[in-house]
Coordinates of C-alpha atoms and ligand atoms in Angstrom, one line a residue:
Chain A
M292 CA 16.4 24.1 19.2
Q293 CA 17.5 24.2 15.6
T294 CA 14.6 25.6 13.6
D295 CA 16.0 26.0 10.0
S296 CA 13.9 24.8 7.1
P297 CA 11.0 23.5 8.9
F298 CA 8.1 21.8 7.0
N299 CA 5.4 24.3 6.1
R300 CA 1.9 23.9 7.5
L301 CA -1.0 24.3 4.9
E302 CA -4.6 25.3 6.0
T303 CA -6.1 22.6 8.0
A304 CA -9.6 21.5 8.6
S305 CA -9.3 21.6 12.5
A306 CA -7.3 24.2 14.3
A307 CA -7.1 22.4 17.3
T308 CA -3.5 22.6 18.8
V309 CA -1.5 20.9 21.4
T310 CA 1.6 22.2 23.4
I311 CA 4.6 20.0 23.8
E312 CA 8.1 20.3 24.9
I313 CA 10.9 19.5 22.3
D314 CA 14.4 19.4 24.4
G315 CA 12.9 21.7 26.9
Q316 CA 11.6 24.3 24.5
P317 CA 7.8 24.8 24.2
F318 CA 6.4 24.0 20.5
T319 CA 2.7 24.3 19.3
A320 CA 1.8 21.2 17.3
R321 CA -1.4 20.3 15.7
E322 CA -3.7 17.9 17.2
G323 CA -3.3 14.7 15.3
D324 CA 0.3 15.2 14.5
S325 CA 2.6 12.2 15.1
V326 CA 5.7 13.2 17.3
A327 CA 7.9 12.7 14.3
A328 CA 5.7 15.3 12.3
A329 CA 5.9 17.6 15.2
L330 CA 9.7 17.4 15.2
L331 CA 9.9 18.1 11.4
A332 CA 7.3 21.0 11.8
A333 CA 9.7 22.4 14.5
G334 CA 12.7 22.0 12.2
A335 CA 14.2 19.8 14.9
I336 CA 16.4 18.0 12.4
P337 CA 18.4 15.8 12.9
S338 CA 16.0 14.2 15.2
R339 CA 18.6 11.7 16.5
T340 CA 22.3 10.6 16.0
T341 CA 23.1 6.9 15.7
P342 CA 24.6 4.5 18.2
V343 CA 27.1 3.1 15.8
S344 CA 28.9 6.2 14.4
A345 CA 27.0 9.2 15.7
S346 CA 25.7 10.2 12.4
P347 CA 22.6 12.4 11.9
R348 CA 19.3 11.1 11.0
A349 CA 15.7 12.2 10.7
P350 CA 12.4 10.4 10.1
Y351 CA 12.2 8.6 6.8
C352 CA 9.2 6.3 6.3
M353 CA 6.6 7.8 8.8
M354 CA 4.8 4.5 8.9
G355 CA 6.7 2.7 11.5
V356 CA 9.2 0.6 9.2
C357 CA 12.5 2.4 9.2
F358 CA 12.9 3.2 13.1
E359 CA 14.9 6.4 12.2
C360 CA 12.4 8.5 14.3
L361 CA 13.5 6.9 17.5
V362 CA 13.0 9.6 20.2
E363 CA 12.6 9.8 24.0
V364 CA 8.8 10.6 24.9
D365 CA 7.8 11.5 28.5
G366 CA 11.1 9.7 29.9
L367 CA 10.7 6.4 27.8
A368 CA 13.5 5.9 25.4
N369 CA 13.6 4.5 21.8
V370 CA 9.9 5.4 21.1
Q371 CA 8.9 5.5 17.3
G372 CA 8.0 9.0 16.9
C373 CA 6.0 8.5 13.8
M374 CA 3.6 5.9 15.6
V375 CA 2.7 8.2 18.6
Q376 CA 0.5 11.2 18.5
V377 CA 1.3 14.4 20.5
S378 CA -0.7 15.1 23.6
E379 CA -0.7 18.2 25.7
G380 CA 2.4 18.7 27.8
M381 CA 4.3 15.8 26.3
R382 CA 8.0 15.9 26.7
V383 CA 10.0 15.0 23.7
R384 CA 13.8 14.6 23.8
R385 CA 16.1 13.9 20.8
Q386 CA 18.5 10.9 21.2
N387 CA 22.0 11.2 20.7
G388 CA 24.0 8.0 20.3
A389 CA 23.2 4.9 22.0
R390 CA 20.8 4.8 25.0
A391 CA 21.5 3.2 28.1
L392 CA 19.2 0.5 29.1
T393 CA 16.8 1.8 31.7
Q394 CA 13.7 0.3 33.3
G395 CA 10.8 0.4 30.7
D396 CA 13.3 0.6 28.0
V397 CA 14.4 -2.9 27.3
H398 CA 12.9 -4.1 24.0
E399 CA 16.3 -4.8 22.6
A400 CA 16.8 -7.4 25.6
V401 CA 13.4 -9.2 25.1
Chain B
M208 CA -8.9 -14.4 27.3
K209 CA -11.7 -13.0 25.0
L210 CA -12.6 -15.1 22.0
Y211 CA -13.7 -13.9 18.6
D212 CA -14.8 -15.6 15.5
L213 CA -12.6 -13.3 13.6
V214 CA -9.6 -11.1 14.5
I215 CA -8.4 -8.8 11.8
V216 CA -4.8 -7.2 11.8
G217 CA -5.0 -3.8 9.9
A218 CA -7.9 -1.4 9.3
G219 CA -6.8 -0.5 5.7
P220 CA -9.3 -1.1 2.6
A221 CA -8.7 -4.8 3.0
G222 CA -9.3 -4.9 6.8
M223 CA -12.4 -2.5 6.9
A224 CA -14.1 -4.4 4.0
A225 CA -13.4 -7.8 5.5
A226 CA -14.6 -6.6 8.9
T227 CA -17.9 -5.1 7.6
A228 CA -18.5 -8.1 5.4
A229 CA -17.8 -10.7 8.2
A230 CA -20.1 -8.7 10.7
E231 CA -22.9 -8.7 8.2
Q232 CA -22.6 -12.5 8.3
G233 CA -22.9 -12.6 12.0
L234 CA -19.3 -13.2 13.0
T235 CA -18.0 -11.7 16.2
V236 CA -15.0 -9.4 14.8
A237 CA -12.1 -7.6 16.4
V238 CA -9.9 -5.2 14.3
L239 CA -6.5 -4.3 15.6
D240 CA -4.4 -1.6 14.0
E241 CA -1.2 0.2 15.1
Q242 CA -2.5 3.6 13.6
A243 CA -4.7 5.9 15.8
A244 CA -7.5 6.0 13.2
P245 CA -8.8 3.4 10.5
G246 CA -7.8 3.8 6.9
G247 CA -4.7 2.0 6.3
Q248 CA -2.0 3.5 4.0
I249 CA -4.1 4.9 1.1
Y250 CA -6.9 6.3 3.5
R251 CA -4.8 7.2 6.2
A252 CA -6.6 9.8 8.5
I253 CA -9.7 9.5 6.5
S254 CA -12.1 9.9 9.5
A255 CA -10.4 13.4 10.2
P256 CA -8.4 14.5 7.3
A257 CA -6.1 17.3 8.1
L258 CA -6.3 19.4 4.9
R259 CA -9.1 21.7 4.4
D260 CA -8.6 21.8 0.7
E261 CA -9.8 18.5 -0.7
G262 CA -8.7 19.1 -4.2
I263 CA -5.1 18.5 -3.1
L264 CA -5.3 14.7 -2.4
G265 CA -8.1 14.1 -4.9
P266 CA -11.1 12.0 -5.1
D267 CA -9.3 8.5 -4.8
Y268 CA -8.4 9.5 -1.3
Y269 CA -11.8 10.5 -0.2
H270 CA -13.4 7.3 -1.7
G271 CA -12.2 5.9 1.5
R272 CA -15.1 7.5 3.2
R273 CA -17.2 4.9 1.4
L274 CA -15.6 2.1 3.2
L275 CA -15.2 3.9 6.5
A276 CA -19.0 4.7 7.0
P277 CA -20.2 1.0 6.6
F278 CA -17.1 0.0 9.0
A279 CA -17.9 2.4 11.8
R280 CA -21.4 1.3 11.8
A281 CA -20.6 -2.4 11.8
A282 CA -20.8 -4.5 15.0
V283 CA -17.0 -4.7 15.3
D284 CA -14.6 -4.1 18.1
Y285 CA -12.2 -1.9 16.6
I286 CA -8.9 -1.3 18.7
P287 CA -6.7 1.5 17.4
S288 CA -3.1 2.2 18.3
A289 CA -2.8 -1.6 18.8
S290 CA 0.5 -3.0 17.5
V291 CA 0.3 -6.9 17.0
W292 CA 3.6 -8.5 17.7
E293 CA 2.9 -12.2 17.9
I294 CA 0.4 -14.6 16.5
T295 CA 0.5 -18.4 17.4
R296 CA -0.5 -21.3 15.2
E297 CA -3.2 -21.8 17.9
R298 CA -4.7 -18.5 16.8
E299 CA -3.7 -16.3 19.7
V300 CA -3.2 -12.8 18.9
R301 CA -0.8 -10.9 21.1
F302 CA -0.7 -7.1 21.0
S303 CA 0.3 -3.9 23.0
A304 CA -2.0 -0.9 23.2
G305 CA -1.5 2.0 25.5
G306 CA 1.5 0.4 27.2
Q307 CA -0.5 -2.8 27.9
A308 CA 0.1 -6.2 26.3
R309 CA -2.9 -8.3 25.6
T310 CA -4.1 -11.5 24.0
L311 CA -7.1 -12.3 22.1
R312 CA -8.2 -15.8 20.8
A313 CA -9.6 -16.1 17.3
G314 CA -11.5 -18.8 15.4
R315 CA -10.0 -17.3 12.3
I316 CA -7.5 -14.7 11.6
L317 CA -7.0 -12.4 8.8
L318 CA -3.7 -10.4 8.1
A319 CA -4.6 -7.4 6.2
T320 CA -1.3 -5.7 7.0
G321 CA -0.7 -4.2 3.6
A322 CA 2.6 -2.9 2.3
Q323 CA 5.5 -0.9 2.9
E324 CA 7.5 1.1 0.3
R325 CA 10.4 -0.8 -1.1
P326 CA 13.8 0.4 0.5
V327 CA 15.6 2.7 -2.1
P328 CA 19.3 2.3 -1.2
F329 CA 21.7 4.8 -2.8
P330 CA 24.7 6.8 -1.8
G331 CA 23.2 9.4 0.9
W332 CA 19.8 8.0 1.4
Q333 CA 20.3 8.1 5.2
L334 CA 20.9 11.9 5.3
P335 CA 18.4 14.1 7.0
G336 CA 16.4 15.8 4.3
V337 CA 15.8 12.3 2.2
M338 CA 12.5 10.8 3.0
S339 CA 10.3 8.4 1.2
C340 CA 7.3 9.7 -1.0
G341 CA 5.1 8.0 1.2
A342 CA 6.3 9.6 4.2
A343 CA 5.6 12.9 2.6
Q344 CA 2.1 11.9 1.8
I345 CA 1.5 10.6 5.2
M346 CA 2.4 14.1 6.5
L347 CA -0.1 15.8 4.0
K348 CA -2.9 13.3 5.0
T349 CA -2.5 13.4 8.8
S350 CA -0.8 16.9 9.4
G351 CA -1.2 19.2 6.3
L352 CA 2.6 19.4 6.4
T353 CA 4.8 19.9 3.2
P354 CA 8.5 19.4 3.0
P355 CA 10.7 22.6 2.6
A356 CA 12.1 23.6 -0.9
P357 CA 14.0 23.2 -3.0
L358 CA 12.3 19.9 -3.3
V359 CA 13.4 17.0 -5.8
L360 CA 11.6 13.7 -6.1
A361 CA 13.4 10.7 -7.7
G362 CA 12.2 7.1 -8.5
S363 CA 9.8 5.0 -10.4
G364 CA 6.1 4.0 -10.5
P365 CA 2.6 5.6 -10.5
L366 CA 2.8 6.4 -6.7
L367 CA 5.7 8.8 -7.2
L368 CA 3.8 10.6 -9.8
L369 CA 0.6 10.7 -7.8
I370 CA 2.4 12.2 -4.8
A371 CA 4.5 14.7 -7.1
L372 CA 1.1 15.8 -8.3
Q373 CA -0.5 16.1 -4.8
L374 CA 2.6 18.2 -3.6
H375 CA 2.3 20.5 -6.6
R376 CA -1.5 21.0 -5.9
A377 CA -0.4 21.8 -2.3
G378 CA 1.5 24.6 -3.7
V379 CA 4.9 23.1 -3.2
D380 CA 7.6 24.3 -5.7
I381 CA 9.1 21.2 -7.1
A382 CA 12.4 21.6 -8.5
A383 CA 12.5 18.4 -10.6
V384 CA 11.0 14.8 -10.7
L385 CA 13.7 12.5 -11.7
D386 CA 12.4 9.3 -13.3
T387 CA 14.8 6.3 -12.7
T388 CA 12.7 3.7 -14.9
P389 CA 15.1 2.0 -16.9
R390 CA 14.5 2.2 -20.7
D391 CA 14.6 -1.5 -21.0
N392 CA 11.7 -2.0 -18.9
Y393 CA 9.3 -0.6 -21.6
L394 CA 10.5 -3.4 -23.8
K395 CA 10.1 -6.1 -21.3
A396 CA 6.7 -4.7 -20.2
G397 CA 5.5 -4.8 -23.7
R398 CA 5.1 -8.5 -23.5
H399 CA 2.4 -8.0 -21.0
V400 CA 0.5 -5.3 -22.7
G401 CA -2.5 -7.5 -23.4
G402 CA -3.4 -7.5 -19.7
A403 CA -2.6 -3.7 -19.5
L404 CA -5.3 -3.3 -22.3
R405 CA -7.8 -5.1 -20.3
G406 CA -6.9 -2.9 -17.2
W407 CA -6.6 0.4 -19.2
K408 CA -8.3 2.4 -16.6
V409 CA -5.4 2.1 -14.2
L410 CA -2.9 2.9 -17.1
V411 CA -4.7 6.0 -18.1
K412 CA -4.8 7.3 -14.6
G413 CA -1.1 7.0 -14.3
L414 CA -0.3 8.6 -17.8
G415 CA -2.6 11.3 -16.5
Y416 CA -0.5 12.1 -13.5
L417 CA 2.4 12.7 -15.8
A418 CA 0.7 14.7 -18.3
R419 CA -0.8 17.0 -15.6
L420 CA 2.6 17.3 -13.9
R421 CA 4.3 18.4 -17.2
A422 CA 1.3 20.6 -18.2
S423 CA 1.8 22.7 -15.0
G424 CA 5.6 23.3 -15.9
V425 CA 7.1 20.8 -13.5
A426 CA 10.4 19.5 -15.0
C427 CA 10.2 15.8 -15.3
L428 CA 13.3 14.1 -16.5
S429 CA 13.4 10.5 -17.6
Q430 CA 16.0 7.9 -17.6
V431 CA 17.7 9.3 -14.7
S432 CA 20.6 7.1 -13.1
Q433 CA 23.5 7.2 -10.6
L434 CA 21.4 9.1 -8.0
R435 CA 23.4 10.3 -5.1
A436 CA 22.6 12.6 -2.2
E437 CA 25.2 14.8 -0.7
A438 CA 25.4 16.6 2.5
G439 CA 26.2 20.3 3.3
E440 CA 28.3 21.2 6.2
D441 CA 25.7 20.8 8.8
G442 CA 25.3 17.1 7.8
K443 CA 21.8 17.5 6.2
L444 CA 21.0 17.1 2.5
A445 CA 22.3 19.8 0.3
R446 CA 22.7 18.5 -3.2
V447 CA 21.4 15.7 -5.4
H448 CA 23.7 14.5 -8.1
F449 CA 22.6 12.2 -10.9
T450 CA 23.1 11.4 -14.6
H451 CA 20.6 12.5 -17.3
Q452 CA 21.1 11.4 -20.8
G453 CA 24.5 10.8 -20.2
Q454 CA 25.4 14.0 -18.6
P455 CA 26.2 14.4 -15.0
R456 CA 23.9 17.1 -13.3
T457 CA 23.6 18.5 -9.8
L458 CA 20.7 20.2 -8.2
S459 CA 20.5 21.9 -4.9
A460 CA 17.9 20.4 -2.6
T461 CA 16.8 20.8 1.2
S462 CA 14.3 17.8 0.5
L463 CA 14.7 14.7 -1.6
L464 CA 11.7 12.2 -1.8
V465 CA 12.4 8.8 -3.1
H466 CA 10.1 6.0 -4.2
Q467 CA 10.6 2.5 -5.9
G468 CA 7.1 1.0 -5.6
V469 CA 5.7 -0.9 -2.6
V470 CA 6.3 -4.6 -1.4
P471 CA 4.1 -6.6 0.9
N472 CA 4.7 -6.3 4.6
V473 CA 5.5 -9.9 5.4
Q474 CA 6.9 -9.3 9.1
L475 CA 4.0 -11.0 10.7
S476 CA 3.3 -13.7 8.2
R477 CA 7.1 -14.7 8.2
A478 CA 7.1 -14.9 12.1
I479 CA 4.0 -17.1 12.0
G480 CA 5.7 -19.4 9.8
I481 CA 3.5 -19.0 6.7
D482 CA 4.9 -20.3 3.4
H483 CA 6.3 -17.6 1.1
R484 CA 7.1 -17.5 -2.4
W485 CA 9.5 -15.1 -4.5
D486 CA 7.7 -13.2 -7.0
E487 CA 9.6 -12.7 -10.1
Q488 CA 7.7 -9.8 -11.4
Q489 CA 7.2 -7.8 -8.2
L490 CA 10.7 -8.8 -7.0
C491 CA 9.5 -9.5 -3.5
W492 CA 8.3 -12.3 -1.2
R493 CA 4.7 -13.0 -0.9
P494 CA 2.7 -15.4 1.3
V495 CA 1.3 -18.5 -0.6
T496 CA -2.4 -18.5 -0.5
D497 CA -5.5 -20.1 -2.1
S498 CA -7.9 -18.1 -4.0
W499 CA -9.6 -17.1 -0.8
G500 CA -6.5 -15.9 0.9
E501 CA -6.0 -18.8 3.3
T502 CA -2.5 -19.8 3.9
N503 CA -0.8 -23.2 4.6
I504 CA -1.7 -22.5 8.3
P505 CA -5.5 -23.5 8.6
G506 CA -7.5 -20.7 9.6
I507 CA -4.9 -18.0 9.0
F508 CA -5.7 -15.8 6.0
V509 CA -3.9 -12.8 4.2
A510 CA -5.6 -10.3 2.0
G511 CA -4.8 -7.0 0.5
D512 CA -1.4 -5.6 -0.5
G513 CA 0.1 -8.0 2.2
A514 CA -0.6 -10.8 0.0
G515 CA 1.1 -9.4 -3.1
I516 CA 0.6 -5.9 -4.4
G517 CA -2.7 -5.4 -6.3
G518 CA -3.6 -2.0 -5.0
A519 CA -6.4 -0.4 -3.0
A520 CA -9.4 -1.7 -5.1
A521 CA -8.2 -5.2 -5.3
A522 CA -7.5 -5.2 -1.6
E523 CA -10.9 -4.2 -0.8
Q524 CA -12.5 -7.1 -2.7
A525 CA -9.9 -9.5 -1.5
G526 CA -10.9 -8.6 2.1
R527 CA -14.6 -9.5 1.3
L528 CA -13.7 -12.8 -0.4
A529 CA -11.6 -13.9 2.7
S530 CA -14.5 -13.2 5.0
W531 CA -17.1 -14.9 3.2
Q532 CA -15.0 -18.1 3.1
M533 CA -14.3 -17.7 6.6
A534 CA -18.1 -17.3 7.3
R535 CA -18.5 -20.5 5.2
Q536 CA -15.9 -22.4 7.3
L537 CA -17.7 -21.2 10.4
G538 CA -21.0 -22.4 9.4
C539 CA -22.5 -18.9 9.0
L540 CA -22.9 -19.0 5.2
D541 CA -23.5 -21.9 2.9
R542 CA -21.5 -22.8 -0.2
Q543 CA -24.2 -21.4 -2.7
D544 CA -24.6 -18.1 -0.8
R545 CA -20.8 -17.7 -0.6
D546 CA -20.4 -18.2 -4.3
R547 CA -23.3 -16.0 -5.2
L548 CA -21.6 -13.1 -3.2
A549 CA -18.2 -13.9 -4.7
T550 CA -18.7 -14.5 -8.4
P551 CA -19.5 -10.7 -9.2
V552 CA -16.5 -9.5 -7.1
R553 CA -14.0 -12.0 -8.9
R554 CA -15.4 -10.7 -12.2
A555 CA -14.8 -7.1 -11.2
L556 CA -11.4 -8.0 -9.8
A557 CA -10.2 -9.6 -13.2
P558 CA -9.3 -6.5 -15.2
V559 CA -7.9 -4.8 -12.1
L560 CA -5.4 -7.8 -11.7
A561 CA -4.8 -8.2 -15.2
I562 CA -2.9 -5.0 -15.6
R563 CA -0.5 -6.1 -12.7
P564 CA 2.3 -8.0 -14.8
F565 CA 2.6 -4.9 -17.1
L566 CA 2.8 -2.4 -14.3
D567 CA 5.1 -4.7 -12.1
V568 CA 7.6 -5.3 -14.9
L569 CA 7.4 -1.7 -16.3
Y570 CA 8.3 -0.2 -12.9
Q571 CA 10.8 -2.9 -11.7
P572 CA 13.7 -0.9 -9.9
A573 CA 16.8 -0.2 -12.0
R574 CA 19.7 -2.5 -10.7
E575 CA 21.5 0.3 -8.9
F576 CA 18.8 0.4 -6.4
L577 CA 18.5 -3.4 -6.2
T578 CA 22.2 -4.0 -6.0
P579 CA 23.5 -0.7 -4.8
S580 CA 27.2 0.4 -5.2
D581 CA 29.6 -0.7 -2.3
D582 CA 29.8 2.6 -0.5
T583 CA 25.9 2.6 -0.1
L584 CA 24.5 2.0 3.4
V585 CA 22.3 -1.1 3.1
C586 CA 21.4 -1.6 6.7
R587 CA 20.7 1.7 8.2
C588 CA 20.4 0.6 11.7
E589 CA 23.8 -1.1 12.1
E590 CA 25.4 0.9 9.4
V591 CA 26.5 -1.9 7.1
T592 CA 27.4 -1.1 3.5
A593 CA 26.6 -3.0 0.3
G594 CA 30.4 -3.6 0.1
D595 CA 30.5 -5.4 3.4
V596 CA 27.7 -7.6 2.4
R597 CA 29.4 -8.4 -0.9
R598 CA 32.7 -9.3 1.0
F599 CA 30.7 -11.8 3.4
A600 CA 29.0 -13.4 0.3
R601 CA 32.3 -13.9 -1.6
M602 CA 33.8 -15.3 1.8
G603 CA 31.1 -18.0 1.5
C604 CA 27.9 -16.5 3.2
T605 CA 24.9 -18.2 1.4
G606 CA 22.2 -16.4 2.8
P607 CA 20.9 -13.3 4.9
N608 CA 21.2 -15.2 8.3
Q609 CA 24.8 -15.9 7.6
T610 CA 25.6 -12.2 6.7
K611 CA 23.6 -11.1 9.7
A612 CA 25.9 -13.3 12.1
F613 CA 29.0 -11.8 10.5
S614 CA 28.4 -8.2 10.1
R615 CA 25.1 -7.4 12.2
V616 CA 23.2 -6.4 9.0
G617 CA 19.6 -6.7 9.8
M618 CA 20.2 -6.9 13.5
G619 CA 19.0 -3.4 14.4
P620 CA 15.5 -2.3 15.5
C621 CA 13.9 -2.4 12.3
Q622 CA 14.5 -6.1 12.1
G623 CA 15.7 -6.1 8.4
R624 CA 12.6 -4.2 7.1
M625 CA 14.9 -1.8 5.5
C626 CA 17.5 -4.1 4.2
G627 CA 16.1 -7.5 3.9
L628 CA 15.4 -7.5 0.2
T629 CA 18.7 -5.7 -0.8
V630 CA 20.8 -8.0 1.2
A631 CA 19.3 -11.1 -0.3
Q632 CA 19.6 -9.4 -3.8
I633 CA 23.4 -8.7 -3.3
I634 CA 24.1 -12.1 -2.0
A635 CA 22.3 -13.7 -5.0
D636 CA 24.0 -11.4 -7.6
T637 CA 27.5 -12.0 -6.1
R638 CA 26.9 -15.8 -5.8
Q639 CA 25.2 -15.9 -9.3
S640 CA 22.2 -17.3 -7.4
T641 CA 18.6 -15.9 -7.1
P642 CA 16.8 -14.3 -4.1
A643 CA 14.4 -17.3 -4.2
E644 CA 17.3 -19.6 -3.4
V645 CA 19.1 -17.3 -1.0
G646 CA 16.1 -16.8 1.1
Y647 CA 15.3 -14.3 3.6
Y648 CA 15.8 -13.3 7.4
R649 CA 14.3 -15.6 10.0
I650 CA 11.9 -13.4 11.5
R651 CA 10.9 -14.0 15.1
S652 CA 8.3 -12.6 17.5
P653 CA 7.9 -10.0 19.0
I654 CA 7.9 -8.4 15.5
K655 CA 7.6 -4.8 17.2
P656 CA 9.5 -3.9 20.3
L657 CA 7.8 -4.1 23.6
T658 CA 8.9 -3.5 27.1
L659 CA 9.4 -6.1 29.8
R660 CA 6.8 -4.4 31.8
E661 CA 4.3 -4.9 29.1
L662 CA 5.3 -8.5 28.7
A663 CA 5.1 -9.1 32.5
N664 CA 1.6 -7.8 32.7
L665 CA 0.5 -10.1 29.8
G666 CA -2.7 -12.0 30.5
D667 CA -3.8 -10.0 33.3
T668 CA -6.0 -7.7 31.2
D669 CA -7.7 -9.4 28.2
Q670 CA -11.1 -7.6 27.9
P671 CA -11.2 -4.8 25.2
Ligands
LIG762 C1 3.0 5.2 2.5 C2 2.1 4.4 1.4 C3 1.2 5.2 0.9 C4 0.3 4.8 -0.1 N1 -0.5 5.7 -0.8 C5 -1.4 5.3 -1.8 C6 -2.2 6.1 -2.6 O1 -2.1 7.3 -2.4 N2 -2.9 5.6 -3.5 C7 -3.0 4.3 -4.0 O2 -3.5 3.8 -4.7 N3 -2.1 3.3 -3.3 C8 -1.3 3.8 -2.2 N4 -0.5 2.9 -1.4 C9 -0.5 1.5 -1.8 C10 -1.3 0.7 -0.8 O3 -0.4 -0.3 -0.3 C11 -2.6 0.2 -1.2 O4 -3.3 0.9 -2.3 C12 -3.6 0.1 0.0 O5 -3.5 0.9 1.1 C13 -3.5 -1.4 0.3 O6 -4.6 -1.7 1.3 P1 -4.4 -2.8 2.4 O7 -5.7 -2.8 3.1 O8 -4.0 -4.2 1.7 O9 -3.2 -2.5 3.4 P2 -2.9 -1.0 4.0 O10 -3.8 0.0 3.7 O11 -1.5 -0.7 4.1 O12 -3.3 -1.2 5.6 C14 -2.6 -2.0 6.4 C15 -2.9 -1.6 7.8 O13 -2.4 -2.7 8.7 C16 -1.7 -2.0 9.9 N5 -0.6 -2.8 10.3 C17 0.3 -3.5 9.7 N6 1.1 -4.3 10.5 C18 0.5 -4.2 11.8 C19 0.7 -4.8 12.9 N7 1.8 -5.5 13.2 N8 -0.1 -4.5 14.3 C20 -1.1 -3.7 13.9 N9 -1.4 -3.1 12.7 C21 -0.6 -3.3 11.5 C22 -1.2 -0.7 9.4 O14 -1.1 0.3 10.3 C23 -2.3 -0.3 8.2 O15 -3.2 0.4 8.7 C24 0.4 3.4 -0.5 C25 1.2 2.5 0.1 C26 2.0 3.1 1.1 C27 3.1 2.1 1.7
LIG763 S1 10.0 7.2 10.5 FE1 10.3 5.3 9.9 S2 9.6 4.3 11.8 FE2 9.1 6.3 12.2

């Protein structure tokens, strides 16, 4: 996992942590982090490449508007990482290029 | 299917205040919000703020606790992490929570869905390392995270300065704050100075942010134009180029935070078929409502920034006004009592709203962000440039739905949230028309992605 220039963590009110996996590597996130925040804290940037031109992208709005934070979470592709909170043992995978449609991953077809 | 007197979408200041007021009048109320905790954008994570040091975000943020406490005590079914993707004219509310799709029926519906930041298209805005200012603020509130230095902020409006100040207090080293407000705006805004004087408290607050930034030694450059982000060899942001007082300048940057104000989040109100009008001062679409927030679809109300930008204090009051009118319609409140409650609230709202025309005109984005240069990506999802949109407009496309058919602009997962305003503005500009005439994308449900499995299970489980 790339770990250059990660976001910096200030002193937080609660110290509770959650261990997740990013592309198979363990990462300690803070309880309450969104998946997108955890990726930025881990320096896992770019967090995806685009289906059209494979250009690198990272979370932009953090509030569910831009869909730049799409990631695979526990096997489910195209999840908005900024709208889901981390949980213990969660497996996050960065998406490169287009995702093949699999079961449970069909929202574009709806 | 569970029936409520009132279903509210959004637990920001408008939704929390409305829910509390409606429950006080005896209405059965459900509140749905796609976030994991109440608060909306301004009071995000207010039930468990991440930061230990409360001085960083400042008292306006912690004011949210005064709304949260009565909301938490009220007899309200609050359903967090619930994304509403369809509302029908028959007042059925469909949403997904925890991988399950469900439907609620409602006597009345209040959309308190708030605002999103205006898209800020400029060359390089899609690079990793460029984020919206609001995104950085969300990370402070929910995670206590700050972006890596060197950090540059660029844009216009009070929220830009507030967030710069919050990051500065958080100990972030800010290389520069680039103010892109065009000089002409000051003259244009001068015409509305009467309203600004009535709402002077808001104005003084905004000026205070700038004064404090300057006093702390943060470089604040005004009249910046020609903003451009450039990538390094790794494909991530490396440099920010701009023009300041006629001179080209370049700064090294790992993070660039941009902001050009906020606009109503109209995805849901459009999908329902509510009438919208183009606001010439705020340069955005807003749903048409009466003075209580009711739309052209009977029984469906909009309150807060989703009905037109008025700020958090106004949102809170608009939520209450809507609830009292709905309580009146449902026979829980008579006309006299409704007016007795509403009159002081309307009086308090007047100065807050009086300053809007001044602020809206002062902070109108510069042309380069409304109609960006040809090489700028407009649709980030489908990677369509401003030049492409101009080409199709010249070929005869008269509106966003046509350019969408030709170029896929607006067809990606964000459903036009990041390009709709820009595309309409570019078409209007190219065809010498107006965004009001050019119109907007036809928005259809579901307004948020959902899986077939969720759709298939719809209706099996409808008890909260
Ligand atoms: C990122 C951001 C940061 C801001 N920060 C500040 C600040 O620090 N100070 C300030 O004065 N103003 C701030 N604002 C301006 C802000 O719009 C208002 O001050 C205030 O939050 C508006 O209140 P509201 O209740 O109308 O909407 P919001 O507070 O925006 O609340 C709307 C709620 O609706 C929910 N929602 C929207 N659509 C759906 C859906 N389909 N399904 C389920 N839930 C949905 C959202 O999750 C959100 O919680 C910010 C705006 C943004 C966009
Ligand atoms: S970062 Fe914009 S949708 Fe998640």
